[in-house]
mmCIF file with all atom_site columns, C-alpha atoms and ligand atoms in Angstrom:
data_model
loop_
_atom_site.group_PDB
_atom_site.id
_atom_site.type_symbol
_atom_site.label_atom_id
_atom_site.label_alt_id
_atom_site.label_comp_id
_atom_site.label_asym_id
_atom_site.label_entity_id
_atom_site.label_seq_id
_atom_site.pdbx_PDB_ins_code
_atom_site.Cartn_x
_atom_site.Cartn_y
_atom_site.Cartn_z
_atom_site.occupancy
_atom_site.B_iso_or_equiv
_atom_site.pdbx_formal_charge
_atom_site.auth_seq_id
_atom_site.auth_comp_id
_atom_site.auth_asym_id
_atom_site.auth_atom_id
_atom_site.pdbx_PDB_model_num
ATOM   1   C CA  . UNK A 1 1   ? -206.251 -37.317 -111.551 1.00 0.00 ? 1   UNK A CA  1
ATOM   2   C CA  . UNK A 1 2   ? -208.353 -39.257 -108.010 1.00 0.00 ? 2   UNK A CA  1
ATOM   3   C CA  . UNK A 1 3   ? -207.379 -43.034 -108.734 1.00 0.00 ? 3   UNK A CA  1
ATOM   4   C CA  . UNK A 1 4   ? -210.472 -44.590 -109.481 1.00 0.00 ? 4   UNK A CA  1
ATOM   5   C CA  . UNK A 1 5   ? -211.241 -47.749 -108.160 1.00 0.00 ? 5   UNK A CA  1
ATOM   6   C CA  . UNK A 1 6   ? -214.620 -50.120 -109.084 1.00 0.00 ? 6   UNK A CA  1
ATOM   7   C CA  . UNK A 1 7   ? -217.046 -52.145 -106.821 1.00 0.00 ? 7   UNK A CA  1
ATOM   8   C CA  . UNK A 1 8   ? -219.303 -55.155 -108.273 1.00 0.00 ? 8   UNK A CA  1
ATOM   9   C CA  . UNK A 1 9   ? -221.155 -57.668 -107.705 1.00 0.00 ? 9   UNK A CA  1
ATOM   10  C CA  . UNK A 1 10  ? -222.054 -60.114 -110.116 1.00 0.00 ? 10  UNK A CA  1
ATOM   11  C CA  . UNK A 1 11  ? -222.815 -64.247 -110.413 1.00 0.00 ? 11  UNK A CA  1
ATOM   12  C CA  . UNK A 1 12  ? -220.807 -66.933 -111.745 1.00 0.00 ? 12  UNK A CA  1
ATOM   13  C CA  . UNK A 1 13  ? -222.562 -65.593 -115.232 1.00 0.00 ? 13  UNK A CA  1
ATOM   14  C CA  . UNK A 1 14  ? -221.743 -62.275 -115.229 1.00 0.00 ? 14  UNK A CA  1
ATOM   15  C CA  . UNK A 1 15  ? -225.422 -60.598 -114.783 1.00 0.00 ? 15  UNK A CA  1
ATOM   16  C CA  . UNK A 1 16  ? -224.881 -57.333 -111.834 1.00 0.00 ? 16  UNK A CA  1
ATOM   17  C CA  . UNK A 1 17  ? -229.164 -56.961 -112.195 1.00 0.00 ? 17  UNK A CA  1
ATOM   18  C CA  . UNK A 1 18  ? -232.406 -57.682 -112.689 1.00 0.00 ? 18  UNK A CA  1
ATOM   19  C CA  . UNK A 1 19  ? -235.349 -54.863 -113.738 1.00 0.00 ? 19  UNK A CA  1
ATOM   20  C CA  . UNK A 1 20  ? -233.659 -52.354 -112.350 1.00 0.00 ? 20  UNK A CA  1
ATOM   21  C CA  . UNK A 1 21  ? -232.171 -53.992 -108.754 1.00 0.00 ? 21  UNK A CA  1
ATOM   22  C CA  . UNK A 1 22  ? -229.562 -56.909 -107.277 1.00 0.00 ? 22  UNK A CA  1
ATOM   23  C CA  . UNK A 1 23  ? -231.395 -60.620 -108.695 1.00 0.00 ? 23  UNK A CA  1
ATOM   24  C CA  . UNK A 1 24  ? -230.582 -61.289 -105.458 1.00 0.00 ? 24  UNK A CA  1
ATOM   25  C CA  . UNK A 1 25  ? -230.759 -61.072 -101.096 1.00 0.00 ? 25  UNK A CA  1
ATOM   26  C CA  . UNK A 1 26  ? -228.319 -58.596 -99.990  1.00 0.00 ? 26  UNK A CA  1
ATOM   27  C CA  . UNK A 1 27  ? -225.178 -61.202 -98.830  1.00 0.00 ? 27  UNK A CA  1
ATOM   28  C CA  . UNK A 1 28  ? -224.531 -58.465 -95.416  1.00 0.00 ? 28  UNK A CA  1
ATOM   29  C CA  . UNK A 1 29  ? -220.310 -59.688 -96.057  1.00 0.00 ? 29  UNK A CA  1
ATOM   30  C CA  . UNK A 1 30  ? -220.950 -58.357 -98.981  1.00 0.00 ? 30  UNK A CA  1
ATOM   31  C CA  . UNK A 1 31  ? -222.208 -54.869 -98.101  1.00 0.00 ? 31  UNK A CA  1
ATOM   32  C CA  . UNK A 1 32  ? -219.806 -55.259 -94.922  1.00 0.00 ? 32  UNK A CA  1
ATOM   33  C CA  . UNK A 1 33  ? -216.778 -54.636 -97.390  1.00 0.00 ? 33  UNK A CA  1
ATOM   34  C CA  . UNK A 1 34  ? -218.318 -52.237 -99.483  1.00 0.00 ? 34  UNK A CA  1
ATOM   35  C CA  . UNK A 1 35  ? -218.902 -49.587 -95.901  1.00 0.00 ? 35  UNK A CA  1
ATOM   36  C CA  . UNK A 1 36  ? -214.591 -50.712 -95.282  1.00 0.00 ? 36  UNK A CA  1
ATOM   37  C CA  . UNK A 1 37  ? -213.518 -50.389 -98.860  1.00 0.00 ? 37  UNK A CA  1
ATOM   38  C CA  . UNK A 1 38  ? -215.111 -47.149 -99.376  1.00 0.00 ? 38  UNK A CA  1
ATOM   39  C CA  . UNK A 1 39  ? -215.275 -44.818 -96.615  1.00 0.00 ? 39  UNK A CA  1
ATOM   40  C CA  . UNK A 1 40  ? -214.182 -41.619 -97.475  1.00 0.00 ? 40  UNK A CA  1
ATOM   41  C CA  . UNK A 1 41  ? -214.666 -41.679 -100.381 1.00 0.00 ? 41  UNK A CA  1
ATOM   42  C CA  . UNK A 1 42  ? -216.475 -40.651 -103.071 1.00 0.00 ? 42  UNK A CA  1
ATOM   43  C CA  . UNK A 1 43  ? -218.170 -41.657 -105.320 1.00 0.00 ? 43  UNK A CA  1
ATOM   44  C CA  . UNK A 1 44  ? -219.865 -42.015 -108.950 1.00 0.00 ? 44  UNK A CA  1
ATOM   45  C CA  . UNK A 1 45  ? -222.960 -44.041 -110.164 1.00 0.00 ? 45  UNK A CA  1
ATOM   46  C CA  . UNK A 1 46  ? -225.110 -44.358 -112.962 1.00 0.00 ? 46  UNK A CA  1
ATOM   47  C CA  . UNK A 1 47  ? -229.440 -42.941 -113.115 1.00 0.00 ? 47  UNK A CA  1
ATOM   48  C CA  . UNK A 1 48  ? -230.614 -45.694 -113.422 1.00 0.00 ? 48  UNK A CA  1
ATOM   49  C CA  . UNK A 1 49  ? -228.287 -47.134 -109.763 1.00 0.00 ? 49  UNK A CA  1
ATOM   50  C CA  . UNK A 1 50  ? -228.801 -43.498 -108.600 1.00 0.00 ? 50  UNK A CA  1
ATOM   51  C CA  . UNK A 1 51  ? -232.984 -44.962 -109.541 1.00 0.00 ? 51  UNK A CA  1
ATOM   52  C CA  . UNK A 1 52  ? -232.287 -48.613 -107.810 1.00 0.00 ? 52  UNK A CA  1
ATOM   53  C CA  . UNK A 1 53  ? -234.167 -49.565 -104.887 1.00 0.00 ? 53  UNK A CA  1
ATOM   54  C CA  . UNK A 1 54  ? -230.213 -51.240 -102.885 1.00 0.00 ? 54  UNK A CA  1
ATOM   55  C CA  . UNK A 1 55  ? -229.040 -47.634 -104.440 1.00 0.00 ? 55  UNK A CA  1
ATOM   56  C CA  . UNK A 1 56  ? -225.075 -47.293 -102.886 1.00 0.00 ? 56  UNK A CA  1
ATOM   57  C CA  . UNK A 1 57  ? -224.431 -43.836 -101.775 1.00 0.00 ? 57  UNK A CA  1
ATOM   58  C CA  . UNK A 1 58  ? -220.850 -42.106 -100.200 1.00 0.00 ? 58  UNK A CA  1
ATOM   59  C CA  . UNK A 1 59  ? -222.008 -39.720 -97.225  1.00 0.00 ? 59  UNK A CA  1
ATOM   60  C CA  . UNK A 1 60  ? -219.572 -37.479 -98.356  1.00 0.00 ? 60  UNK A CA  1
ATOM   61  C CA  . UNK A 1 61  ? -220.267 -36.906 -101.679 1.00 0.00 ? 61  UNK A CA  1
ATOM   62  C CA  . UNK A 1 62  ? -222.045 -38.213 -104.595 1.00 0.00 ? 62  UNK A CA  1
ATOM   63  C CA  . UNK A 1 63  ? -221.696 -37.486 -108.764 1.00 0.00 ? 63  UNK A CA  1
ATOM   64  C CA  . UNK A 1 64  ? -225.118 -38.438 -110.559 1.00 0.00 ? 64  UNK A CA  1
ATOM   65  C CA  . UNK A 1 65  ? -224.198 -39.256 -114.417 1.00 0.00 ? 65  UNK A CA  1
ATOM   66  C CA  . UNK A 1 66  ? -226.889 -38.310 -116.975 1.00 0.00 ? 66  UNK A CA  1
ATOM   67  C CA  . UNK A 1 67  ? -228.094 -36.842 -119.817 1.00 0.00 ? 67  UNK A CA  1
ATOM   68  C CA  . UNK A 1 68  ? -230.572 -34.846 -118.823 1.00 0.00 ? 68  UNK A CA  1
ATOM   69  C CA  . UNK A 1 69  ? -229.354 -31.520 -117.863 1.00 0.00 ? 69  UNK A CA  1
ATOM   70  C CA  . UNK A 1 70  ? -232.933 -30.831 -115.977 1.00 0.00 ? 70  UNK A CA  1
ATOM   71  C CA  . UNK A 1 71  ? -231.875 -33.912 -113.944 1.00 0.00 ? 71  UNK A CA  1
ATOM   72  C CA  . UNK A 1 72  ? -233.253 -33.489 -110.118 1.00 0.00 ? 72  UNK A CA  1
ATOM   73  C CA  . UNK A 1 73  ? -231.285 -35.244 -107.451 1.00 0.00 ? 73  UNK A CA  1
ATOM   74  C CA  . UNK A 1 74  ? -231.379 -35.816 -104.093 1.00 0.00 ? 74  UNK A CA  1
ATOM   75  C CA  . UNK A 1 75  ? -228.937 -33.406 -100.976 1.00 0.00 ? 75  UNK A CA  1
ATOM   76  C CA  . UNK A 1 76  ? -226.173 -35.256 -101.602 1.00 0.00 ? 76  UNK A CA  1
ATOM   77  C CA  . UNK A 1 77  ? -225.696 -35.947 -105.407 1.00 0.00 ? 77  UNK A CA  1
ATOM   78  C CA  . UNK A 1 78  ? -224.960 -33.761 -108.376 1.00 0.00 ? 78  UNK A CA  1
ATOM   79  C CA  . UNK A 1 79  ? -225.011 -34.450 -111.763 1.00 0.00 ? 79  UNK A CA  1
ATOM   80  C CA  . UNK A 1 80  ? -222.535 -34.626 -114.150 1.00 0.00 ? 80  UNK A CA  1
ATOM   81  C CA  . UNK A 1 81  ? -223.147 -35.102 -118.101 1.00 0.00 ? 81  UNK A CA  1
ATOM   82  C CA  . UNK A 1 82  ? -220.227 -38.119 -118.731 1.00 0.00 ? 82  UNK A CA  1
ATOM   83  C CA  . UNK A 1 83  ? -217.332 -39.139 -116.792 1.00 0.00 ? 83  UNK A CA  1
ATOM   84  C CA  . UNK A 1 84  ? -214.582 -36.898 -118.181 1.00 0.00 ? 84  UNK A CA  1
ATOM   85  C CA  . UNK A 1 85  ? -216.953 -33.917 -116.610 1.00 0.00 ? 85  UNK A CA  1
ATOM   86  C CA  . UNK A 1 86  ? -217.428 -36.199 -112.727 1.00 0.00 ? 86  UNK A CA  1
ATOM   87  C CA  . UNK A 1 87  ? -213.819 -36.589 -113.349 1.00 0.00 ? 87  UNK A CA  1
ATOM   88  C CA  . UNK A 1 88  ? -212.997 -33.193 -112.761 1.00 0.00 ? 88  UNK A CA  1
ATOM   89  C CA  . UNK A 1 89  ? -214.957 -32.318 -110.491 1.00 0.00 ? 89  UNK A CA  1
ATOM   90  C CA  . UNK A 1 90  ? -213.117 -35.220 -108.739 1.00 0.00 ? 90  UNK A CA  1
ATOM   91  C CA  . UNK A 1 91  ? -210.092 -33.915 -109.691 1.00 0.00 ? 91  UNK A CA  1
ATOM   92  C CA  . UNK A 1 92  ? -208.485 -32.885 -106.117 1.00 0.00 ? 92  UNK A CA  1
ATOM   93  C CA  . UNK A 1 93  ? -210.008 -36.873 -104.411 1.00 0.00 ? 93  UNK A CA  1
ATOM   94  C CA  . UNK A 1 94  ? -206.956 -39.115 -103.376 1.00 0.00 ? 94  UNK A CA  1
ATOM   95  C CA  . UNK A 1 95  ? -209.607 -41.822 -105.072 1.00 0.00 ? 95  UNK A CA  1
ATOM   96  C CA  . UNK A 1 96  ? -212.561 -42.610 -105.909 1.00 0.00 ? 96  UNK A CA  1
ATOM   97  C CA  . UNK A 1 97  ? -215.645 -44.809 -106.552 1.00 0.00 ? 97  UNK A CA  1
ATOM   98  C CA  . UNK A 1 98  ? -217.202 -46.502 -109.515 1.00 0.00 ? 98  UNK A CA  1
ATOM   99  C CA  . UNK A 1 99  ? -220.630 -47.712 -108.986 1.00 0.00 ? 99  UNK A CA  1
ATOM   100 C CA  . UNK A 1 100 ? -222.346 -49.534 -111.796 1.00 0.00 ? 100 UNK A CA  1
ATOM   101 C CA  . UNK A 1 101 ? -223.934 -50.350 -113.561 1.00 0.00 ? 101 UNK A CA  1
ATOM   102 C CA  . UNK A 1 102 ? -223.390 -51.629 -116.359 1.00 0.00 ? 102 UNK A CA  1
ATOM   103 C CA  . UNK A 1 103 ? -223.498 -48.961 -118.419 1.00 0.00 ? 103 UNK A CA  1
ATOM   104 C CA  . UNK A 1 104 ? -221.017 -46.464 -116.866 1.00 0.00 ? 104 UNK A CA  1
ATOM   105 C CA  . UNK A 1 105 ? -218.351 -50.073 -115.830 1.00 0.00 ? 105 UNK A CA  1
ATOM   106 C CA  . UNK A 1 106 ? -218.594 -50.726 -119.573 1.00 0.00 ? 106 UNK A CA  1
ATOM   107 C CA  . UNK A 1 107 ? -216.952 -47.181 -120.204 1.00 0.00 ? 107 UNK A CA  1
ATOM   108 C CA  . UNK A 1 108 ? -215.399 -47.113 -116.382 1.00 0.00 ? 108 UNK A CA  1
ATOM   109 C CA  . UNK A 1 109 ? -213.055 -50.649 -116.630 1.00 0.00 ? 109 UNK A CA  1
ATOM   110 C CA  . UNK A 1 110 ? -210.588 -48.949 -120.010 1.00 0.00 ? 110 UNK A CA  1
ATOM   111 C CA  . UNK A 1 111 ? -209.286 -46.964 -117.290 1.00 0.00 ? 111 UNK A CA  1
ATOM   112 C CA  . UNK A 1 112 ? -210.047 -48.615 -113.602 1.00 0.00 ? 112 UNK A CA  1
ATOM   113 C CA  . UNK A 1 113 ? -207.052 -48.820 -111.615 1.00 0.00 ? 113 UNK A CA  1
ATOM   114 C CA  . UNK A 1 114 ? -208.981 -51.154 -109.619 1.00 0.00 ? 114 UNK A CA  1
ATOM   115 C CA  . UNK A 1 115 ? -211.279 -53.957 -109.227 1.00 0.00 ? 115 UNK A CA  1
ATOM   116 C CA  . UNK A 1 116 ? -213.325 -54.857 -106.564 1.00 0.00 ? 116 UNK A CA  1
ATOM   117 C CA  . UNK A 1 117 ? -215.090 -57.972 -107.328 1.00 0.00 ? 117 UNK A CA  1
ATOM   118 C CA  . UNK A 1 118 ? -217.557 -59.749 -105.717 1.00 0.00 ? 118 UNK A CA  1
ATOM   119 C CA  . UNK A 1 119 ? -217.838 -62.623 -107.739 1.00 0.00 ? 119 UNK A CA  1
ATOM   120 C CA  . UNK A 1 120 ? -221.324 -65.081 -106.579 1.00 0.00 ? 120 UNK A CA  1
ATOM   121 C CA  . UNK A 1 121 ? -220.928 -68.194 -107.607 1.00 0.00 ? 121 UNK A CA  1
ATOM   122 C CA  . UNK A 1 122 ? -224.132 -68.926 -109.460 1.00 0.00 ? 122 UNK A CA  1
ATOM   123 C CA  . UNK A 1 123 ? -226.001 -68.410 -112.196 1.00 0.00 ? 123 UNK A CA  1
ATOM   124 C CA  . UNK A 1 124 ? -228.699 -65.984 -111.921 1.00 0.00 ? 124 UNK A CA  1
ATOM   125 C CA  . UNK A 1 125 ? -231.462 -64.652 -114.669 1.00 0.00 ? 125 UNK A CA  1
ATOM   126 C CA  . UNK A 1 126 ? -230.908 -61.307 -114.783 1.00 0.00 ? 126 UNK A CA  1
ATOM   127 C CA  . UNK A 1 127 ? -230.818 -57.898 -117.841 1.00 0.00 ? 127 UNK A CA  1
ATOM   128 C CA  . UNK A 1 128 ? -227.380 -56.166 -116.185 1.00 0.00 ? 128 UNK A CA  1
ATOM   129 C CA  . UNK A 1 129 ? -223.764 -57.611 -116.814 1.00 0.00 ? 129 UNK A CA  1
ATOM   130 C CA  . UNK A 1 130 ? -220.134 -57.022 -115.869 1.00 0.00 ? 130 UNK A CA  1
ATOM   131 C CA  . UNK A 1 131 ? -218.772 -56.344 -119.108 1.00 0.00 ? 131 UNK A CA  1
ATOM   132 C CA  . UNK A 1 132 ? -215.900 -58.495 -119.402 1.00 0.00 ? 132 UNK A CA  1
ATOM   133 C CA  . UNK A 1 133 ? -212.704 -57.046 -119.326 1.00 0.00 ? 133 UNK A CA  1
ATOM   134 C CA  . UNK A 1 134 ? -208.764 -58.199 -119.777 1.00 0.00 ? 134 UNK A CA  1
ATOM   135 C CA  . UNK A 1 135 ? -208.194 -59.752 -116.358 1.00 0.00 ? 135 UNK A CA  1
ATOM   136 C CA  . UNK A 1 136 ? -204.189 -60.237 -117.545 1.00 0.00 ? 136 UNK A CA  1
ATOM   137 C CA  . UNK A 1 137 ? -204.257 -56.253 -117.370 1.00 0.00 ? 137 UNK A CA  1
ATOM   138 C CA  . UNK A 1 138 ? -204.345 -56.431 -113.748 1.00 0.00 ? 138 UNK A CA  1
ATOM   139 C CA  . UNK A 1 139 ? -202.682 -59.053 -110.985 1.00 0.00 ? 139 UNK A CA  1
ATOM   140 C CA  . UNK A 1 140 ? -204.712 -59.917 -108.122 1.00 0.00 ? 140 UNK A CA  1
ATOM   141 C CA  . UNK A 1 141 ? -203.745 -58.145 -104.655 1.00 0.00 ? 141 UNK A CA  1
ATOM   142 C CA  . UNK A 1 142 ? -206.557 -60.434 -102.550 1.00 0.00 ? 142 UNK A CA  1
ATOM   143 C CA  . UNK A 1 143 ? -208.798 -63.040 -102.766 1.00 0.00 ? 143 UNK A CA  1
ATOM   144 C CA  . UNK A 1 144 ? -211.221 -63.559 -100.468 1.00 0.00 ? 144 UNK A CA  1
ATOM   145 C CA  . UNK A 1 145 ? -213.388 -67.297 -100.506 1.00 0.00 ? 145 UNK A CA  1
ATOM   146 C CA  . UNK A 1 146 ? -216.514 -67.853 -98.199  1.00 0.00 ? 146 UNK A CA  1
ATOM   147 C CA  . UNK A 1 147 ? -218.712 -70.844 -98.292  1.00 0.00 ? 147 UNK A CA  1
ATOM   148 C CA  . UNK A 1 148 ? -221.732 -69.663 -97.816  1.00 0.00 ? 148 UNK A CA  1
ATOM   149 C CA  . UNK A 1 149 ? -223.502 -65.729 -97.572  1.00 0.00 ? 149 UNK A CA  1
ATOM   150 C CA  . UNK A 1 150 ? -225.772 -65.856 -94.667  1.00 0.00 ? 150 UNK A CA  1
ATOM   151 C CA  . UNK A 1 151 ? -228.854 -65.081 -95.755  1.00 0.00 ? 151 UNK A CA  1
ATOM   152 C CA  . UNK A 1 152 ? -228.592 -66.379 -99.021  1.00 0.00 ? 152 UNK A CA  1
ATOM   153 C CA  . UNK A 1 153 ? -226.499 -69.072 -98.067  1.00 0.00 ? 153 UNK A CA  1
ATOM   154 C CA  . UNK A 1 154 ? -224.767 -68.940 -101.770 1.00 0.00 ? 154 UNK A CA  1
ATOM   155 C CA  . UNK A 1 155 ? -220.785 -69.794 -101.976 1.00 0.00 ? 155 UNK A CA  1
ATOM   156 C CA  . UNK A 1 156 ? -219.743 -66.237 -102.849 1.00 0.00 ? 156 UNK A CA  1
ATOM   157 C CA  . UNK A 1 157 ? -215.671 -64.143 -103.292 1.00 0.00 ? 157 UNK A CA  1
ATOM   158 C CA  . UNK A 1 158 ? -213.824 -61.322 -102.897 1.00 0.00 ? 158 UNK A CA  1
ATOM   159 C CA  . UNK A 1 159 ? -210.684 -60.722 -105.512 1.00 0.00 ? 159 UNK A CA  1
ATOM   160 C CA  . UNK A 1 160 ? -209.723 -57.556 -105.599 1.00 0.00 ? 160 UNK A CA  1
ATOM   161 C CA  . UNK A 1 161 ? -207.352 -57.011 -108.826 1.00 0.00 ? 161 UNK A CA  1
ATOM   162 C CA  . UNK A 1 162 ? -204.753 -54.174 -109.542 1.00 0.00 ? 162 UNK A CA  1
ATOM   163 C CA  . UNK A 1 163 ? -203.925 -52.481 -113.157 1.00 0.00 ? 163 UNK A CA  1
ATOM   164 C CA  . UNK A 1 164 ? -200.709 -53.383 -114.352 1.00 0.00 ? 164 UNK A CA  1
ATOM   165 C CA  . UNK A 1 165 ? -198.469 -51.712 -114.573 1.00 0.00 ? 165 UNK A CA  1
ATOM   166 C CA  . UNK A 1 166 ? -197.466 -50.393 -118.334 1.00 0.00 ? 166 UNK A CA  1
HETATM 167 N N1  . LIG B 2 .   ? -224.378 -55.727 -108.814 1.00 0.00 ? 1   LIG B N1  1
HETATM 168 C C1  . LIG B 2 .   ? -223.963 -54.792 -108.978 1.00 0.00 ? 1   LIG B C1  1
HETATM 169 O O1  . LIG B 2 .   ? -222.573 -54.097 -108.426 1.00 0.00 ? 1   LIG B O1  1
HETATM 170 C C2  . LIG B 2 .   ? -224.358 -53.053 -109.521 1.00 0.00 ? 1   LIG B C2  1
HETATM 171 C C3  . LIG B 2 .   ? -224.267 -52.445 -109.240 1.00 0.00 ? 1   LIG B C3  1
HETATM 172 C C4  . LIG B 2 .   ? -225.038 -50.637 -109.742 1.00 0.00 ? 1   LIG B C4  1
HETATM 173 C C5  . LIG B 2 .   ? -225.538 -51.617 -110.308 1.00 0.00 ? 1   LIG B C5  1
HETATM 174 N N2  . LIG B 2 .   ? -226.346 -52.886 -110.772 1.00 0.00 ? 1   LIG B N2  1
HETATM 175 C C6  . LIG B 2 .   ? -228.319 -52.877 -111.519 1.00 0.00 ? 1   LIG B C6  1
HETATM 176 O O2  . LIG B 2 .   ? -226.842 -52.228 -112.709 1.00 0.00 ? 1   LIG B O2  1
HETATM 177 C C7  . LIG B 2 .   ? -228.917 -51.841 -113.608 1.00 0.00 ? 1   LIG B C7  1
HETATM 178 C C8  . LIG B 2 .   ? -228.079 -50.329 -113.572 1.00 0.00 ? 1   LIG B C8  1
HETATM 179 O O3  . LIG B 2 .   ? -227.122 -51.064 -114.839 1.00 0.00 ? 1   LIG B O3  1
HETATM 180 P P1  . LIG B 2 .   ? -227.941 -50.118 -115.914 1.00 0.00 ? 1   LIG B P1  1
HETATM 181 O O4  . LIG B 2 .   ? -226.691 -50.020 -117.736 1.00 0.00 ? 1   LIG B O4  1
HETATM 182 O O5  . LIG B 2 .   ? -228.900 -50.290 -116.827 1.00 0.00 ? 1   LIG B O5  1
HETATM 183 O O6  . LIG B 2 .   ? -227.679 -48.017 -115.235 1.00 0.00 ? 1   LIG B O6  1
HETATM 184 P P2  . LIG B 2 .   ? -226.763 -47.502 -115.223 1.00 0.00 ? 1   LIG B P2  1
HETATM 185 O O7  . LIG B 2 .   ? -225.273 -47.233 -115.679 1.00 0.00 ? 1   LIG B O7  1
HETATM 186 O O8  . LIG B 2 .   ? -227.050 -48.241 -113.951 1.00 0.00 ? 1   LIG B O8  1
HETATM 187 O O9  . LIG B 2 .   ? -227.371 -45.980 -115.212 1.00 0.00 ? 1   LIG B O9  1
HETATM 188 C C9  . LIG B 2 .   ? -227.283 -46.174 -116.871 1.00 0.00 ? 1   LIG B C9  1
HETATM 189 C C10 . LIG B 2 .   ? -228.091 -44.195 -117.600 1.00 0.00 ? 1   LIG B C10 1
HETATM 190 O O10 . LIG B 2 .   ? -226.947 -43.153 -116.481 1.00 0.00 ? 1   LIG B O10 1
HETATM 191 C C11 . LIG B 2 .   ? -226.673 -41.904 -117.784 1.00 0.00 ? 1   LIG B C11 1
HETATM 192 N N3  . LIG B 2 .   ? -225.103 -42.415 -117.464 1.00 0.00 ? 1   LIG B N3  1
HETATM 193 C C12 . LIG B 2 .   ? -224.326 -43.779 -118.143 1.00 0.00 ? 1   LIG B C12 1
HETATM 194 N N4  . LIG B 2 .   ? -223.430 -42.992 -118.701 1.00 0.00 ? 1   LIG B N4  1
HETATM 195 C C13 . LIG B 2 .   ? -223.057 -41.863 -118.683 1.00 0.00 ? 1   LIG B C13 1
HETATM 196 C C14 . LIG B 2 .   ? -222.078 -41.227 -119.627 1.00 0.00 ? 1   LIG B C14 1
HETATM 197 N N5  . LIG B 2 .   ? -220.961 -41.334 -119.219 1.00 0.00 ? 1   LIG B N5  1
HETATM 198 N N6  . LIG B 2 .   ? -222.717 -40.114 -119.638 1.00 0.00 ? 1   LIG B N6  1
HETATM 199 C C15 . LIG B 2 .   ? -223.922 -39.263 -119.209 1.00 0.00 ? 1   LIG B C15 1
HETATM 200 N N7  . LIG B 2 .   ? -224.485 -39.894 -118.779 1.00 0.00 ? 1   LIG B N7  1
HETATM 201 C C16 . LIG B 2 .   ? -224.724 -41.451 -118.708 1.00 0.00 ? 1   LIG B C16 1
HETATM 202 C C17 . LIG B 2 .   ? -227.597 -42.407 -118.416 1.00 0.00 ? 1   LIG B C17 1
HETATM 203 O O11 . LIG B 2 .   ? -228.351 -42.110 -118.175 1.00 0.00 ? 1   LIG B O11 1
HETATM 204 P P3  . LIG B 2 .   ? -229.947 -40.566 -118.825 1.00 0.00 ? 1   LIG B P3  1
HETATM 205 O O12 . LIG B 2 .   ? -230.803 -41.510 -119.634 1.00 0.00 ? 1   LIG B O12 1
HETATM 206 O O13 . LIG B 2 .   ? -230.373 -39.600 -117.630 1.00 0.00 ? 1   LIG B O13 1
HETATM 207 O O14 . LIG B 2 .   ? -229.767 -40.011 -120.128 1.00 0.00 ? 1   LIG B O14 1
HETATM 208 C C18 . LIG B 2 .   ? -227.948 -43.705 -118.626 1.00 0.00 ? 1   LIG B C18 1
HETATM 209 O O15 . LIG B 2 .   ? -228.816 -44.527 -118.860 1.00 0.00 ? 1   LIG B O15 1
HETATM 210 C C19 . LIG B 2 .   ? -229.601 -52.369 -112.051 1.00 0.00 ? 1   LIG B C19 1
HETATM 211 O O16 . LIG B 2 .   ? -230.152 -53.561 -111.795 1.00 0.00 ? 1   LIG B O16 1
HETATM 212 C C20 . LIG B 2 .   ? -228.773 -52.108 -111.096 1.00 0.00 ? 1   LIG B C20 1
HETATM 213 O O17 . LIG B 2 .   ? -229.059 -52.622 -109.836 1.00 0.00 ? 1   LIG B O17 1
HETATM 214 C C21 . LIG B 2 .   ? -225.199 -53.812 -109.814 1.00 0.00 ? 1   LIG B C21 1
#
């Protein structure tokens, strides 16, 4: 079974999305981090995130979760009926990334080994949220604080959580 890593960006009030888009203009440093952390890894995402204009994907392979067996995804994306099936398809991978959104994070956070979480230190209006998770079950491997991003002037931090050994 691969290591399961989540990568997400949320506001300080836990918002991750609004009307199927990111609530803030893309943060260049956050995208750079995402691309460098996920390089060489395959990805799993929910159908709504797949349809978002800010869709992220891997050139190596992606799975879109959907309950619709007739769903047609573009080349480079296969579909799976649930997370268990997706993990079975990627059973030989060393590490895979869960890209969201809320519905998929809620399920994946219960089994995630690592969470790469960007926190924008401002409140945003949103309709989808990162799930509250038991932070005591994780140790912080790394934290980088940024005073202001280049595009929006927003302060943010990138935190890497690792699940503690049982
Ligand atoms: N800030 C971030 O890091 C980040 C990252 C990703 C997404 N987002 C945002 O999050 C929002 C989308 O989140 P969301 O919760 O509405 O949608 P989502 O999780 O992206 O997709 C939900 C859909 O995925 C399918 N799905 C999810 N779990 C499944 C399972 N276990 N088995 C089968 N199908 C499953 C279902 O598709 P069907 O309805 O087709 O069955 C469900 O309706 C957007 O605003 C997006 O921009 C933010």
